[in-house]
Amino acid sequence: GGLGNAALATPKRKAPGFALLGTPGYEGDVVLELKTVADIALVGYPSAGKSSLIGAISAARPKIADYPFTTLHPNLGVVQVGDFRYTVADVPGLIEGASEGRGLGLEFLRHVERCSALLHVLDCATLEPGRDPISDLDVILAELGAYEVPEGQTPLLERPQFIALNKVDVPEARDLAELVRPDLEARGFRVFEISTVSHEGLRPLTFALGELVEKARAEAALETPPERVVIRPRGPKKGFTIRVEGGTYGNVYRIMGEKPVRWVQQTDFQNEEAVGYLADRLEKLGVEDELFRLGAVQGSTVVIGEGDSIVFDWEPTMTSAAELMSAPRGTDPRLAPNARRTTSERREQYYERMDAKAEARAEVETQRLAAYREDGE
């Protein structure tokens, strides 16, 4: 938006007869997405049972089906067990190449950034060839390690991680879980055998996760927040630059800069007082001195901004130091007769022109009526 005339009042100009126009704004579509904020993120292959797990340990009711990528958007569930209360995020499944955008990988990984711990949900009853809990875990760890978190955050692989061997209610899955559990514990993971159908193993898992969250919260409270560094670009000291360009009828002086361009956009060129205000602002900014220094004279072509949006013949508003320096030796332009018309003189001449035009129109109308009467007779 612009400024009304009341905001432009000064001791000398108590009632301005103009206002500043608004400048062109930005128009476009912006998509904002809030990254999920949860204490625990459920990590695993599609159809590993993550949605079933969050539905079993919380009041959340996510969509559950027997095909991959059932979960397309993060689901949050609040777990209340004993004295622990924490949130768990069920996010889209992870596959090999997720860190490069395959599947819904990026959709998943960016929601894990704010979680303080990870729970790997491994499917022990999968019938897909070449898959088992160990190989699934290796793929997941590789993708987590390849994903770059924002600066200042803990890498995903350095956060606390538990493993849940799911679907042990199936006999073959229980046998497989008992087979791979020693290998996983040897790698430093705390392992839980669970079933989201029979709820086997869920209570010890939820208590262990609660203890993990409480520990993470206590450590986070002791951390000193990193210092926020704000770098602001430093603009040119003058606030503008003038580029001399060759033209058909002489040099063209192009004024560039955020302030001059914005001031032009705010000016109503149908209002003489507004144009004068623009000239005063440009003069105070030092534009006239710079034009004199570059060799501009009265009547030179001056352009403000790119293109030919604002083009005018320059008329200095005051005698500047640069003009004095460019005057012939032994002369002082300030002592020359001032041929510049005053405001009252310009106003008087304006009224005279308007009166002359009105008289001319009246005379033409009189002649037209006289000719009409003659034709009628």
Tab-separated table of N, CA and C in Angstrom, residues 124-202:
chain	number	residue	atom	x	y	z
A	124	CYS	N	8.521	-59.740	10.001
A	124	CYS	CA	9.084	-61.095	10.072
A	124	CYS	C	8.241	-62.112	9.311
A	125	ALA	N	7.139	-61.678	8.713
A	125	ALA	CA	6.255	-62.612	8.009
A	125	ALA	C	6.165	-62.294	6.525
A	126	THR	N	7.099	-61.509	6.010
A	126	THR	CA	7.043	-61.158	4.596
A	126	THR	C	7.311	-62.380	3.721
A	127	LEU	N	6.619	-62.429	2.596
A	127	LEU	CA	6.791	-63.530	1.644
A	127	LEU	C	7.522	-63.077	0.383
A	128	GLU	N	7.983	-61.825	0.369
A	128	GLU	CA	8.698	-61.336	-0.806
A	128	GLU	C	10.076	-61.985	-0.881
A	129	PRO	N	10.476	-62.446	-2.061
A	129	PRO	CA	11.790	-63.086	-2.192
A	129	PRO	C	12.917	-62.084	-1.965
A	130	GLY	N	13.971	-62.553	-1.311
A	130	GLY	CA	15.137	-61.708	-1.075
A	130	GLY	C	15.006	-60.766	0.100
A	131	ARG	N	13.909	-60.856	0.852
A	131	ARG	CA	13.719	-59.959	1.984
A	131	ARG	C	13.706	-60.732	3.282
A	132	ASP	N	14.314	-60.147	4.302
A	132	ASP	CA	14.297	-60.673	5.660
A	132	ASP	C	14.581	-59.498	6.585
A	133	PRO	N	14.375	-59.627	7.881
A	133	PRO	CA	14.567	-58.480	8.781
A	133	PRO	C	15.956	-57.853	8.702
A	134	ILE	N	16.996	-58.673	8.548
A	134	ILE	CA	18.353	-58.130	8.506
A	134	ILE	C	18.563	-57.276	7.253
A	135	SER	N	18.181	-57.805	6.089
A	135	SER	CA	18.368	-57.049	4.846
A	135	SER	C	17.488	-55.801	4.823
A	136	ASP	N	16.265	-55.906	5.358
A	136	ASP	CA	15.407	-54.721	5.425
A	136	ASP	C	16.054	-53.635	6.282
A	137	LEU	N	16.622	-54.035	7.408
A	137	LEU	CA	17.263	-53.065	8.296
A	137	LEU	C	18.457	-52.407	7.622
A	138	ASP	N	19.249	-53.199	6.892
A	138	ASP	CA	20.418	-52.635	6.209
A	138	ASP	C	19.999	-51.580	5.188
A	139	VAL	N	18.926	-51.862	4.449
A	139	VAL	CA	18.449	-50.885	3.463
A	139	VAL	C	17.974	-49.609	4.152
A	140	ILE	N	17.227	-49.768	5.236
A	140	ILE	CA	16.703	-48.605	5.951
A	140	ILE	C	17.838	-47.764	6.520
A	141	LEU	N	18.832	-48.416	7.123
A	141	LEU	CA	19.961	-47.679	7.696
A	141	LEU	C	20.741	-46.940	6.618
A	142	ALA	N	20.900	-47.568	5.454
A	142	ALA	CA	21.621	-46.911	4.360
A	142	ALA	C	20.885	-45.656	3.896
A	143	GLU	N	19.567	-45.733	3.805
A	143	GLU	CA	18.800	-44.570	3.366
A	143	GLU	C	18.797	-43.469	4.425
A	144	LEU	N	18.716	-43.848	5.688
A	144	LEU	CA	18.772	-42.845	6.749
A	144	LEU	C	20.123	-42.150	6.772
A	145	GLY	N	21.190	-42.916	6.534
A	145	GLY	CA	22.517	-42.319	6.519
A	145	GLY	C	22.742	-41.405	5.328
A	146	ALA	N	22.077	-41.684	4.208
A	146	ALA	CA	22.258	-40.868	3.001
A	146	ALA	C	21.437	-39.590	3.037
A	147	TYR	N	20.472	-39.530	3.938
A	147	TYR	CA	19.611	-38.344	3.983
A	147	TYR	C	20.300	-37.244	4.784
A	148	GLU	N	20.358	-36.045	4.219
A	148	GLU	CA	20.998	-34.909	4.874
A	148	GLU	C	19.956	-34.105	5.644
A	149	VAL	N	20.161	-34.029	6.945
A	149	VAL	CA	19.252	-33.242	7.780
A	149	VAL	C	19.706	-31.786	7.765
A	150	PRO	N	18.840	-30.843	8.121
A	150	PRO	CA	19.235	-29.433	8.166
A	150	PRO	C	20.398	-29.209	9.121
A	151	GLU	N	21.172	-28.183	8.834
A	151	GLU	CA	22.344	-27.878	9.646
A	151	GLU	C	21.937	-27.610	11.092
A	152	GLY	N	22.697	-28.178	12.001
A	152	GLY	CA	22.421	-28.002	13.421
A	152	GLY	C	21.625	-29.127	14.042
A	153	GLN	N	21.051	-30.031	13.222
A	153	GLN	CA	20.289	-31.155	13.749
A	153	GLN	C	21.152	-32.413	13.796
A	154	THR	N	20.797	-33.304	14.690
A	154	THR	CA	21.528	-34.563	14.829
A	154	THR	C	21.232	-35.469	13.645
A	155	PRO	N	22.265	-36.030	12.993
A	155	PRO	CA	22.013	-36.980	11.889
A	155	PRO	C	21.104	-38.111	12.343
A	156	LEU	N	20.328	-38.645	11.422
A	156	LEU	CA	19.325	-39.646	11.779
A	156	LEU	C	19.943	-40.880	12.411
A	157	LEU	N	21.091	-41.322	11.894
A	157	LEU	CA	21.695	-42.547	12.422
A	157	LEU	C	22.303	-42.353	13.804
A	158	GLU	N	22.505	-41.121	14.240
A	158	GLU	CA	23.079	-40.868	15.559
A	158	GLU	C	22.009	-40.719	16.636
A	159	ARG	N	20.765	-40.857	16.270
A	159	ARG	CA	19.687	-40.763	17.246
A	159	ARG	C	19.392	-42.143	17.829
A	160	PRO	N	18.807	-42.199	19.033
A	160	PRO	CA	18.482	-43.505	19.636
A	160	PRO	C	17.561	-44.315	18.731
A	161	GLN	N	17.828	-45.637	18.658
A	161	GLN	CA	17.058	-46.503	17.765
A	161	GLN	C	16.716	-47.815	18.469
A	162	PHE	N	15.451	-48.203	18.390
A	162	PHE	CA	14.980	-49.505	18.858
A	162	PHE	C	14.506	-50.300	17.655
A	163	ILE	N	14.363	-51.615	17.858
A	163	ILE	CA	13.872	-52.491	16.799
A	163	ILE	C	12.675	-53.272	17.318
A	164	ALA	N	11.602	-53.292	16.515
A	164	ALA	CA	10.414	-54.088	16.825
A	164	ALA	C	10.246	-55.142	15.737
A	165	LEU	N	10.412	-56.415	16.111
A	165	LEU	CA	10.197	-57.531	15.179
A	165	LEU	C	8.712	-57.856	15.206
A	166	ASN	N	8.012	-57.476	14.151
A	166	ASN	CA	6.552	-57.522	14.138
A	166	ASN	C	6.024	-58.836	13.555
A	167	LYS	N	4.745	-59.108	13.877
A	167	LYS	CA	3.961	-60.232	13.363
A	167	LYS	C	4.433	-61.581	13.915
A	168	VAL	N	4.865	-61.581	15.191
A	168	VAL	CA	5.316	-62.846	15.790
A	168	VAL	C	4.136	-63.743	16.150
A	169	ASP	N	2.897	-63.274	15.921
A	169	ASP	CA	1.755	-64.164	16.125
A	169	ASP	C	1.707	-65.250	15.059
A	170	VAL	N	2.432	-65.064	13.963
A	170	VAL	CA	2.565	-66.094	12.929
A	170	VAL	C	3.719	-67.018	13.330
A	171	PRO	N	3.498	-68.338	13.378
A	171	PRO	CA	4.549	-69.255	13.853
A	171	PRO	C	5.871	-69.099	13.106
A	172	GLU	N	5.828	-69.045	11.774
A	172	GLU	CA	7.072	-68.910	11.020
A	172	GLU	C	7.767	-67.588	11.330
A	173	ALA	N	6.976	-66.525	11.558
A	173	ALA	CA	7.557	-65.226	11.875
A	173	ALA	C	8.227	-65.246	13.243
A	174	ARG	N	7.629	-65.968	14.212
A	174	ARG	CA	8.245	-66.067	15.534
A	174	ARG	C	9.587	-66.788	15.442
A	175	ASP	N	9.623	-67.853	14.660
A	175	ASP	CA	10.886	-68.584	14.504
A	175	ASP	C	11.956	-67.686	13.888
A	176	LEU	N	11.560	-66.902	12.878
A	176	LEU	CA	12.529	-66.009	12.232
A	176	LEU	C	12.993	-64.917	13.197
A	177	ALA	N	12.069	-64.400	14.020
A	177	ALA	CA	12.432	-63.361	14.977
A	177	ALA	C	13.442	-63.881	15.991
A	178	GLU	N	13.219	-65.097	16.489
A	178	GLU	CA	14.162	-65.680	17.446
A	178	GLU	C	15.513	-65.959	16.801
A	179	LEU	N	15.503	-66.181	15.471
A	179	LEU	CA	16.749	-66.473	14.768
A	179	LEU	C	17.601	-65.215	14.571
A	180	VAL	N	16.951	-64.098	14.236
A	180	VAL	CA	17.716	-62.883	13.913
A	180	VAL	C	17.945	-61.992	15.129
A	181	ARG	N	17.235	-62.229	16.221
A	181	ARG	CA	17.363	-61.344	17.378
A	181	ARG	C	18.789	-61.277	17.921
A	182	PRO	N	19.498	-62.394	18.071
A	182	PRO	CA	20.878	-62.290	18.578
A	182	PRO	C	21.769	-61.432	17.683
A	183	ASP	N	21.610	-61.545	16.376
A	183	ASP	CA	22.435	-60.737	15.474
A	183	ASP	C	22.139	-59.246	15.639
A	184	LEU	N	20.873	-58.913	15.806
A	184	LEU	CA	20.515	-57.505	15.963
A	184	LEU	C	21.015	-56.947	17.290
A	185	GLU	N	20.903	-57.746	18.357
A	185	GLU	CA	21.403	-57.288	19.654
A	185	GLU	C	22.916	-57.157	19.644
A	186	ALA	N	23.585	-58.010	18.870
A	186	ALA	CA	25.039	-57.912	18.762
A	186	ALA	C	25.462	-56.613	18.078
A	187	ARG	N	24.593	-56.047	17.279
A	187	ARG	CA	24.889	-54.781	16.600
A	187	ARG	C	24.529	-53.571	17.460
A	188	GLY	N	24.112	-53.816	18.708
A	188	GLY	CA	23.869	-52.728	19.645
A	188	GLY	C	22.441	-52.251	19.727
A	189	PHE	N	21.504	-52.949	19.091
A	189	PHE	CA	20.103	-52.526	19.115
A	189	PHE	C	19.354	-53.205	20.254
A	190	ARG	N	18.409	-52.492	20.824
A	190	ARG	CA	17.490	-53.093	21.783
A	190	ARG	C	16.303	-53.621	20.993
A	191	VAL	N	15.999	-54.907	21.123
A	191	VAL	CA	15.045	-55.588	20.249
A	191	VAL	C	13.812	-56.005	21.046
A	192	PHE	N	12.643	-55.835	20.434
A	192	PHE	CA	11.371	-56.252	21.017
A	192	PHE	C	10.623	-57.098	19.993
A	193	GLU	N	10.096	-58.230	20.439
A	193	GLU	CA	9.252	-59.070	19.587
A	193	GLU	C	7.802	-58.722	19.894
A	194	ILE	N	7.062	-58.298	18.869
A	194	ILE	CA	5.707	-57.793	19.095
A	194	ILE	C	4.741	-58.379	18.076
A	195	SER	N	3.463	-58.216	18.408
A	195	SER	CA	2.385	-58.544	17.477
A	195	SER	C	1.299	-57.498	17.654
A	196	THR	N	0.970	-56.799	16.595
A	196	THR	CA	-0.088	-55.794	16.682
A	196	THR	C	-1.471	-56.432	16.689
A	197	VAL	N	-1.542	-57.719	16.346
A	197	VAL	CA	-2.822	-58.430	16.349
A	197	VAL	C	-3.148	-58.924	17.752
A	198	SER	N	-2.208	-59.636	18.368
A	198	SER	CA	-2.435	-60.181	19.715
A	198	SER	C	-1.968	-59.236	20.817
A	199	HIS	N	-1.313	-58.123	20.441
A	199	HIS	CA	-0.771	-57.139	21.386
A	199	HIS	C	0.364	-57.710	22.230
A	200	GLU	N	0.946	-58.784	21.787
A	200	GLU	CA	2.076	-59.372	22.499
A	200	GLU	C	3.282	-58.432	22.417
A	201	GLY	N	3.918	-58.189	23.551
A	201	GLY	CA	5.135	-57.385	23.603
A	201	GLY	C	4.932	-55.889	23.516
A	202	LEU	N	3.695	-55.412	23.396
A	202	LEU	CA	3.486	-53.977	23.230
A	202	LEU	C	3.718	-53.198	24.522
